[in-house]
Amino acid sequence: EVQLVESGGGLVQPGGSLRLSCAASGFTFSAYVMNWVRQSPGKGLEWISYISNGGGAIYYADSVKGRFTISRDNAKNSLYLQMNSLRVEDTAVYYCARDLNWSVDFWGQGTLVTVSS
Amino acid sequence: QTVVTQEPSLTVSPGGTVTLTCASSTGAVTSGYYPNWFQQKPGQAPRALIYSTSNKHSWTPARFSGSLLGGKAALTLSGVQAEDEAEYYCLLYCGGVQPWVFGGGTKLTVL
């Protein structure tokens, strides 16, 4: 059974940092592109970052570029998102989603990040 | 940067048919945008329905279909059921340094 389980969310003050993790199981993690997608309260989905299966290609949305860093460890079947210089507007549920041949199929259940003083 | 536009809301009667569309600010949506469609119900993660314009996942109900229509990607629900009431999002592959772009979502009401 394919599973993606996010963790690491929580309450952080503006300017702070958090590291999100996404643990993958039930499929060959190293074969898949992975993405981070977020959803602010009551708002739509926003793609924020992409990493190729081997990690050689990485992309970010303008809204997080220079502050967030995506990475993966294929040996540990894990995806990460290091989030620095957090802003109130980064408050959202963060999802990891797998991607193969332009099909984004499985999503995790999400982890809530709240940025507030 | 590409902006992807969907109808903010639509209403359909049970048993009816409704088509949701997904447009790109850069021009006609083609198969090269690999349109994906997702359903999201309150408090749940998005669930994938369609990929690469018209391909269904193994779990996608037969009443959902994807296509290209008038320069847009389209999701058609035929024989709508009450359980189809949800938010629907399209996702387009735009390539470049920001490869994926979501539409703003369509809130579908079954009434």
mmCIF file of C-alpha atoms in Angstrom:
data_model
loop_
_atom_site.group_PDB
_atom_site.id
_atom_site.type_symbol
_atom_site.label_atom_id
_atom_site.label_comp_id
_atom_site.label_asym_id
_atom_site.label_seq_id
_atom_site.Cartn_x
_atom_site.Cartn_y
_atom_site.Cartn_z
ATOM 1 C CA GLU A 1 0.000 0.000 0.000
ATOM 2 C CA VAL A 2 1.347 3.377 -1.010
ATOM 3 C CA GLN A 3 1.778 5.698 1.952
ATOM 4 C CA LEU A 4 3.110 9.201 2.345
ATOM 5 C CA VAL A 5 3.257 10.494 5.908
ATOM 6 C CA GLU A 6 4.229 14.072 6.631
ATOM 7 C CA SER A 7 5.561 15.239 9.989
ATOM 8 C CA GLY A 8 7.334 18.176 11.555
ATOM 9 C CA GLY A 9 4.616 20.789 11.477
ATOM 10 C CA GLY A 10 3.761 22.979 14.426
ATOM 11 C CA LEU A 11 3.630 26.505 15.792
ATOM 12 C CA VAL A 12 6.578 28.761 15.070
ATOM 13 C CA GLN A 13 7.207 32.468 15.452
ATOM 14 C CA PRO A 14 7.751 34.708 12.428
ATOM 15 C CA GLY A 15 11.364 34.492 11.339
ATOM 16 C CA GLY A 16 11.709 30.994 12.721
ATOM 17 C CA SER A 17 12.509 27.681 11.066
ATOM 18 C CA LEU A 18 10.952 24.263 10.707
ATOM 19 C CA ARG A 19 11.918 21.081 8.912
ATOM 20 C CA LEU A 20 9.155 18.979 7.432
ATOM 21 C CA SER A 21 9.583 15.313 6.585
ATOM 22 C CA CYS A 22 7.623 12.991 4.334
ATOM 23 C CA ALA A 23 8.110 9.268 4.900
ATOM 24 C CA ALA A 24 7.302 7.123 1.884
ATOM 25 C CA SER A 25 6.450 3.439 1.805
ATOM 26 C CA GLY A 26 4.810 0.895 -0.468
ATOM 27 C CA PHE A 27 6.542 1.979 -3.668
ATOM 28 C CA THR A 28 9.978 2.521 -5.170
ATOM 29 C CA PHE A 29 10.607 6.011 -3.807
ATOM 30 C CA SER A 30 13.733 6.582 -5.889
ATOM 31 C CA ALA A 31 11.750 6.249 -9.109
ATOM 32 C CA TYR A 32 9.451 9.181 -8.396
ATOM 33 C CA VAL A 33 9.617 12.924 -8.628
ATOM 34 C CA MET A 34 8.323 14.452 -5.403
ATOM 35 C CA ASN A 35 6.553 17.730 -4.767
ATOM 36 C CA TRP A 36 5.535 19.854 -1.815
ATOM 37 C CA VAL A 37 2.147 21.533 -2.058
ATOM 38 C CA ARG A 38 0.544 23.767 0.547
ATOM 39 C CA GLN A 39 -2.918 25.013 1.344
ATOM 40 C CA SER A 40 -3.513 28.089 3.451
ATOM 41 C CA PRO A 41 -6.639 28.046 5.625
ATOM 42 C CA GLY A 42 -9.724 28.349 3.439
ATOM 43 C CA LYS A 43 -7.643 28.783 0.295
ATOM 44 C CA GLY A 44 -6.662 26.738 -2.725
ATOM 45 C CA LEU A 45 -3.714 24.484 -3.411
ATOM 46 C CA GLU A 46 -0.323 26.026 -4.135
ATOM 47 C CA TRP A 47 2.579 24.072 -5.618
ATOM 48 C CA ILE A 48 5.753 25.173 -3.845
ATOM 49 C CA SER A 49 8.610 22.795 -4.679
ATOM 50 C CA TYR A 50 9.735 19.933 -6.927
ATOM 51 C CA ILE A 51 12.650 17.534 -6.737
ATOM 52 C CA SER A 52 13.535 15.001 -9.411
ATOM 53 C CA ASN A 53 13.914 11.337 -8.546
ATOM 54 C CA GLY A 54 17.684 11.588 -8.207
ATOM 55 C CA GLY A 55 17.650 15.074 -6.699
ATOM 56 C CA GLY A 56 19.438 16.684 -9.620
ATOM 57 C CA ALA A 57 16.608 18.993 -10.603
ATOM 58 C CA ILE A 58 15.010 21.251 -8.000
ATOM 59 C CA TYR A 59 12.487 24.030 -8.460
ATOM 60 C CA TYR A 60 10.646 26.450 -6.180
ATOM 61 C CA ALA A 61 7.674 28.759 -6.371
ATOM 62 C CA ASP A 62 8.600 32.436 -6.180
ATOM 63 C CA SER A 63 6.765 32.673 -2.852
ATOM 64 C CA VAL A 64 9.312 30.413 -1.115
ATOM 65 C CA LYS A 65 12.453 30.738 -3.223
ATOM 66 C CA GLY A 66 15.493 31.590 -1.149
ATOM 67 C CA ARG A 67 13.792 30.613 2.118
ATOM 68 C CA PHE A 68 12.797 26.959 1.636
ATOM 69 C CA THR A 69 15.039 24.044 0.645
ATOM 70 C CA ILE A 70 13.757 20.729 -0.655
ATOM 71 C CA SER A 71 15.843 17.572 -0.352
ATOM 72 C CA ARG A 72 15.451 13.816 -0.353
ATOM 73 C CA ASP A 73 17.216 10.740 0.943
ATOM 74 C CA ASN A 74 16.375 7.819 -1.302
ATOM 75 C CA ALA A 75 18.114 5.389 1.035
ATOM 76 C CA LYS A 76 15.701 6.419 3.780
ATOM 77 C CA ASN A 77 12.665 6.791 1.495
ATOM 78 C CA SER A 78 12.237 10.313 2.786
ATOM 79 C CA LEU A 79 11.537 13.785 1.469
ATOM 80 C CA TYR A 80 12.286 16.965 3.380
ATOM 81 C CA LEU A 81 11.442 20.647 3.340
ATOM 82 C CA GLN A 82 13.644 22.999 5.334
ATOM 83 C CA MET A 83 11.718 26.195 5.923
ATOM 84 C CA ASN A 84 13.592 29.291 7.117
ATOM 85 C CA SER A 85 12.599 32.911 7.643
ATOM 86 C CA LEU A 86 8.997 31.860 8.064
ATOM 87 C CA ARG A 87 6.258 34.439 7.584
ATOM 88 C CA VAL A 88 2.676 34.600 8.781
ATOM 89 C CA GLU A 89 1.578 33.950 5.199
ATOM 90 C CA ASP A 90 3.393 30.588 5.233
ATOM 91 C CA THR A 91 0.699 29.286 7.582
ATOM 92 C CA ALA A 92 -0.785 26.302 5.772
ATOM 93 C CA VAL A 93 -1.203 22.563 5.593
ATOM 94 C CA TYR A 94 1.814 21.172 3.772
ATOM 95 C CA TYR A 95 1.399 18.071 1.624
ATOM 96 C CA CYS A 96 3.943 15.887 -0.107
ATOM 97 C CA ALA A 97 2.810 14.339 -3.383
ATOM 98 C CA ARG A 98 4.469 11.886 -5.716
ATOM 99 C CA ASP A 99 4.740 12.443 -9.430
ATOM 100 C CA LEU A 100 5.584 10.015 -12.210
ATOM 101 C CA ASN A 101 5.455 10.934 -15.883
ATOM 102 C CA TRP A 102 3.383 14.056 -15.156
ATOM 103 C CA SER A 103 0.849 12.139 -13.093
ATOM 104 C CA VAL A 104 0.558 13.455 -9.536
ATOM 105 C CA ASP A 105 -1.276 10.593 -7.914
ATOM 106 C CA PHE A 106 -0.711 9.979 -4.212
ATOM 107 C CA TRP A 107 -0.711 12.606 -1.505
ATOM 108 C CA GLY A 108 0.045 12.485 2.172
ATOM 109 C CA GLN A 109 -2.496 13.642 4.741
ATOM 110 C CA GLY A 110 -0.606 16.844 5.369
ATOM 111 C CA THR A 111 1.043 18.579 8.311
ATOM 112 C CA LEU A 112 -0.074 21.945 9.659
ATOM 113 C CA VAL A 113 2.407 24.773 9.972
ATOM 114 C CA THR A 114 1.259 27.815 11.917
ATOM 115 C CA VAL A 115 3.411 30.934 11.900
ATOM 116 C CA SER A 116 2.305 33.309 14.602
ATOM 117 C CA SER A 117 3.682 35.389 17.437
ATOM 118 C CA GLN B 1 4.217 33.352 -14.536
ATOM 119 C CA THR B 2 1.294 31.277 -15.768
ATOM 120 C CA VAL B 3 -2.082 31.811 -14.140
ATOM 121 C CA VAL B 4 -4.553 28.924 -14.284
ATOM 122 C CA THR B 5 -8.236 29.791 -14.076
ATOM 123 C CA GLN B 6 -11.215 27.665 -13.081
ATOM 124 C CA GLU B 7 -14.862 28.512 -12.483
ATOM 125 C CA PRO B 8 -15.135 29.549 -8.808
ATOM 126 C CA SER B 9 -18.357 27.642 -8.321
ATOM 127 C CA LEU B 10 -20.877 25.484 -10.149
ATOM 128 C CA THR B 11 -24.149 23.879 -9.146
ATOM 129 C CA VAL B 12 -25.575 20.663 -10.572
ATOM 130 C CA SER B 13 -28.629 18.559 -9.830
ATOM 131 C CA PRO B 14 -28.275 14.944 -8.755
ATOM 132 C CA GLY B 15 -28.107 12.735 -11.837
ATOM 133 C CA GLY B 16 -27.105 15.630 -14.028
ATOM 134 C CA THR B 17 -23.983 16.371 -15.997
ATOM 135 C CA VAL B 18 -21.525 19.197 -15.382
ATOM 136 C CA THR B 19 -18.278 20.269 -17.013
ATOM 137 C CA LEU B 20 -15.526 22.091 -15.152
ATOM 138 C CA THR B 21 -12.843 23.864 -17.150
ATOM 139 C CA CYS B 22 -9.230 24.897 -16.667
ATOM 140 C CA ALA B 23 -7.667 27.689 -18.690
ATOM 141 C CA SER B 24 -4.102 28.941 -18.990
ATOM 142 C CA SER B 25 -3.143 32.604 -19.205
ATOM 143 C CA THR B 26 -0.504 31.736 -21.798
ATOM 144 C CA GLY B 27 -2.951 30.370 -24.353
ATOM 145 C CA ALA B 28 -4.695 27.160 -25.251
ATOM 146 C CA VAL B 29 -4.235 24.190 -22.969
ATOM 147 C CA THR B 30 -2.860 21.252 -24.926
ATOM 148 C CA SER B 31 -1.955 17.693 -24.045
ATOM 149 C CA GLY B 32 1.577 18.948 -23.413
ATOM 150 C CA TYR B 33 0.310 20.578 -20.216
ATOM 151 C CA TYR B 34 -0.519 17.072 -18.927
ATOM 152 C CA PRO B 35 -3.656 18.273 -17.109
ATOM 153 C CA ASN B 36 -4.327 16.603 -13.783
ATOM 154 C CA TRP B 37 -7.589 16.864 -11.867
ATOM 155 C CA PHE B 38 -8.133 16.439 -8.132
ATOM 156 C CA GLN B 39 -11.108 16.251 -5.800
ATOM 157 C CA GLN B 40 -10.890 17.606 -2.275
ATOM 158 C CA LYS B 41 -13.522 17.308 0.427
ATOM 159 C CA PRO B 42 -13.420 19.370 3.633
ATOM 160 C CA GLY B 43 -10.745 18.229 6.034
ATOM 161 C CA GLN B 44 -9.259 15.740 3.576
ATOM 162 C CA ALA B 45 -6.199 15.618 1.391
ATOM 163 C CA PRO B 46 -6.737 15.997 -2.346
ATOM 164 C CA ARG B 47 -7.513 12.816 -4.250
ATOM 165 C CA ALA B 48 -6.269 12.369 -7.801
ATOM 166 C CA LEU B 49 -8.928 11.742 -10.448
ATOM 167 C CA ILE B 50 -7.410 12.324 -13.902
ATOM 168 C CA TYR B 51 -3.882 12.620 -15.328
ATOM 169 C CA SER B 52 -2.500 13.524 -18.735
ATOM 170 C CA THR B 53 -5.778 15.089 -19.876
ATOM 171 C CA SER B 54 -8.029 12.038 -19.883
ATOM 172 C CA ASN B 55 -6.420 9.084 -18.126
ATOM 173 C CA LYS B 56 -8.183 7.738 -15.061
ATOM 174 C CA HIS B 57 -6.530 6.240 -12.027
ATOM 175 C CA SER B 58 -7.625 2.787 -10.991
ATOM 176 C CA TRP B 59 -9.836 4.274 -8.267
ATOM 177 C CA THR B 60 -11.495 6.952 -10.392
ATOM 178 C CA PRO B 61 -15.235 6.394 -10.784
ATOM 179 C CA ALA B 62 -16.384 5.891 -14.375
ATOM 180 C CA ARG B 63 -18.650 8.960 -14.216
ATOM 181 C CA PHE B 64 -15.563 11.226 -14.223
ATOM 182 C CA SER B 65 -13.895 11.978 -17.554
ATOM 183 C CA GLY B 66 -11.251 14.396 -18.757
ATOM 184 C CA SER B 67 -10.777 16.087 -22.111
ATOM 185 C CA LEU B 68 -9.639 19.192 -23.960
ATOM 186 C CA LEU B 69 -12.479 21.519 -24.835
ATOM 187 C CA GLY B 70 -12.244 24.848 -26.608
ATOM 188 C CA GLY B 71 -8.617 25.445 -25.656
ATOM 189 C CA LYS B 72 -9.131 24.412 -22.055
ATOM 190 C CA ALA B 73 -8.767 21.255 -20.038
ATOM 191 C CA ALA B 74 -12.138 19.928 -18.942
ATOM 192 C CA LEU B 75 -13.474 17.570 -16.297
ATOM 193 C CA THR B 76 -16.959 16.196 -16.935
ATOM 194 C CA LEU B 77 -19.071 14.481 -14.308
ATOM 195 C CA SER B 78 -21.974 12.467 -15.691
ATOM 196 C CA GLY B 79 -24.717 11.118 -13.459
ATOM 197 C CA VAL B 80 -23.626 13.303 -10.566
ATOM 198 C CA GLN B 81 -24.091 11.927 -7.081
ATOM 199 C CA ALA B 82 -24.436 13.764 -3.784
ATOM 200 C CA GLU B 83 -21.004 12.488 -2.763
ATOM 201 C CA ASP B 84 -19.445 14.414 -5.653
ATOM 202 C CA GLU B 85 -19.999 17.682 -3.832
ATOM 203 C CA ALA B 86 -16.443 18.911 -3.291
ATOM 204 C CA GLU B 87 -13.750 21.305 -4.443
ATOM 205 C CA TYR B 88 -12.072 20.364 -7.714
ATOM 206 C CA TYR B 89 -8.609 21.520 -8.722
ATOM 207 C CA CYS B 90 -6.784 21.284 -12.007
ATOM 208 C CA LEU B 91 -3.011 21.177 -12.233
ATOM 209 C CA LEU B 92 -1.055 22.048 -15.362
ATOM 210 C CA TYR B 93 2.545 21.237 -16.201
ATOM 211 C CA CYS B 94 4.006 24.520 -17.412
ATOM 212 C CA GLY B 95 7.629 23.463 -17.519
ATOM 213 C CA GLY B 96 10.489 25.781 -16.819
ATOM 214 C CA VAL B 97 11.587 26.715 -13.332
ATOM 215 C CA GLN B 98 8.077 26.504 -11.866
ATOM 216 C CA PRO B 99 6.820 23.339 -13.479
ATOM 217 C CA TRP B 100 3.421 22.880 -11.867
ATOM 218 C CA VAL B 101 0.615 25.428 -11.490
ATOM 219 C CA PHE B 102 -2.726 24.829 -9.800
ATOM 220 C CA GLY B 103 -5.980 26.404 -10.759
ATOM 221 C CA GLY B 104 -7.891 28.267 -8.083
ATOM 222 C CA GLY B 105 -10.411 25.464 -7.682
ATOM 223 C CA THR B 106 -14.105 25.005 -8.448
ATOM 224 C CA LYS B 107 -16.561 24.473 -5.631
ATOM 225 C CA LEU B 108 -19.144 22.022 -6.938
ATOM 226 C CA THR B 109 -22.506 22.007 -5.206
ATOM 227 C CA VAL B 110 -24.954 19.157 -5.793
ATOM 228 C CA LEU B 111 -28.433 20.519 -5.216
#
